[in-house]
Amino acid sequence: GWRSPRFMPRAAVRYFIVVESVRAERLQEISEEDATAEGFTAYLADDPRRPVMGAWRSAVSLFREAWHSLHWRHHPWESNPLVWAVSFRLEAPQ
């Protein structure tokens, strides 16, 4: 039967997640570099498939829109909640 990967033996894992740092910060303190690490890429909207032709879209503004679409009711961007910023790396087993 199916077994959760949470209980996989160490010898069978493909990688480990190693937490390097955890810090508390305000949501609106996110940097362009951090927003890019979250998967958002800045672009110039010269592509007709993108909204607002000719407008520069920063990674932070794209992150803000995604945050708002997910958390608008309880933790809107404007409330600037305290969030946990976790840095980690993937490590192959030895």
Coordinates of C-alpha atoms in Angstrom, one line a residue:
G1 CA 0.0 0.0 0.0
W2 CA 0.8 3.7 -0.1
R3 CA 3.2 5.1 2.5
S4 CA 3.9 8.7 3.2
P5 CA 7.3 9.9 2.0
R6 CA 7.6 11.6 5.4
F7 CA 8.5 8.2 6.9
M8 CA 10.9 7.2 4.1
P9 CA 14.2 5.6 5.3
R10 CA 17.3 7.8 5.0
A11 CA 18.8 5.4 2.5
A12 CA 15.9 6.0 0.0
V13 CA 15.8 9.8 0.0
R14 CA 17.0 11.8 -3.1
Y15 CA 17.8 14.9 -1.1
F16 CA 17.6 16.5 2.3
I17 CA 16.3 20.0 3.0
V18 CA 18.8 21.8 5.3
V19 CA 17.4 24.9 7.0
E20 CA 20.2 27.6 7.0
S21 CA 18.3 30.5 8.7
V22 CA 15.0 31.5 10.0
R23 CA 14.1 35.2 10.7
A24 CA 11.0 37.2 11.3
E25 CA 10.4 40.2 9.1
R26 CA 7.6 42.5 7.9
L27 CA 6.0 41.4 4.7
Q28 CA 6.7 44.7 2.9
E29 CA 10.4 44.4 3.7
I30 CA 10.9 41.8 1.0
S31 CA 13.7 42.6 -1.4
E32 CA 13.8 42.2 -5.1
E33 CA 16.3 39.4 -4.6
D34 CA 14.0 37.6 -2.2
A35 CA 11.0 38.0 -4.5
T36 CA 13.1 36.5 -7.3
A37 CA 14.1 33.6 -5.0
E38 CA 10.3 33.1 -4.4
G39 CA 9.9 32.5 -8.2
F40 CA 8.9 35.9 -9.4
T41 CA 10.8 37.5 -12.3
A42 CA 10.8 41.2 -13.2
Y43 CA 10.1 42.0 -16.8
L44 CA 9.3 44.9 -19.2
A45 CA 5.8 44.4 -20.6
D46 CA 6.7 44.7 -24.3
D47 CA 5.1 41.3 -25.0
P48 CA 1.4 41.7 -26.2
R49 CA 0.5 38.6 -24.1
R50 CA 1.5 40.5 -20.9
P51 CA -0.8 43.1 -19.3
V52 CA 0.0 46.8 -19.5
M53 CA 2.3 47.2 -22.5
G54 CA 5.5 49.1 -21.8
A55 CA 5.3 48.9 -18.0
W56 CA 8.1 47.7 -15.9
R57 CA 7.0 45.0 -13.5
S58 CA 9.3 44.3 -10.6
A59 CA 9.5 40.9 -8.9
V60 CA 8.3 42.6 -5.6
S61 CA 5.2 44.0 -7.4
L62 CA 4.4 40.5 -8.8
F63 CA 4.9 38.9 -5.4
R64 CA 2.6 41.6 -3.9
E65 CA -0.2 40.7 -6.4
A66 CA 0.2 37.0 -5.7
W67 CA 0.1 37.6 -1.9
H68 CA -3.0 39.7 -2.3
S69 CA -4.7 37.0 -4.4
L70 CA -4.0 34.4 -1.7
H71 CA -4.4 36.3 1.5
W72 CA -6.6 39.4 0.8
R73 CA -9.2 38.5 3.4
H74 CA -7.2 37.8 6.5
H75 CA -3.6 39.2 5.9
P76 CA -3.7 41.8 3.2
W77 CA -0.5 43.3 1.9
E78 CA -1.4 46.7 3.5
S79 CA -1.5 45.2 7.0
N80 CA 2.2 44.4 6.6
P81 CA 2.0 41.3 8.8
L82 CA 5.0 39.7 10.5
V83 CA 6.2 36.7 8.4
W84 CA 8.9 34.0 8.7
A85 CA 11.6 34.1 6.1
V86 CA 13.2 30.7 5.9
S87 CA 16.4 30.1 3.9
F88 CA 17.3 26.5 3.0
R89 CA 19.4 24.4 0.6
L90 CA 19.0 21.0 -0.9
E91 CA 21.6 18.5 0.0
A92 CA 22.2 15.1 -1.6
P93 CA 22.6 12.2 0.8
Q94 CA 26.1 10.8 1.2

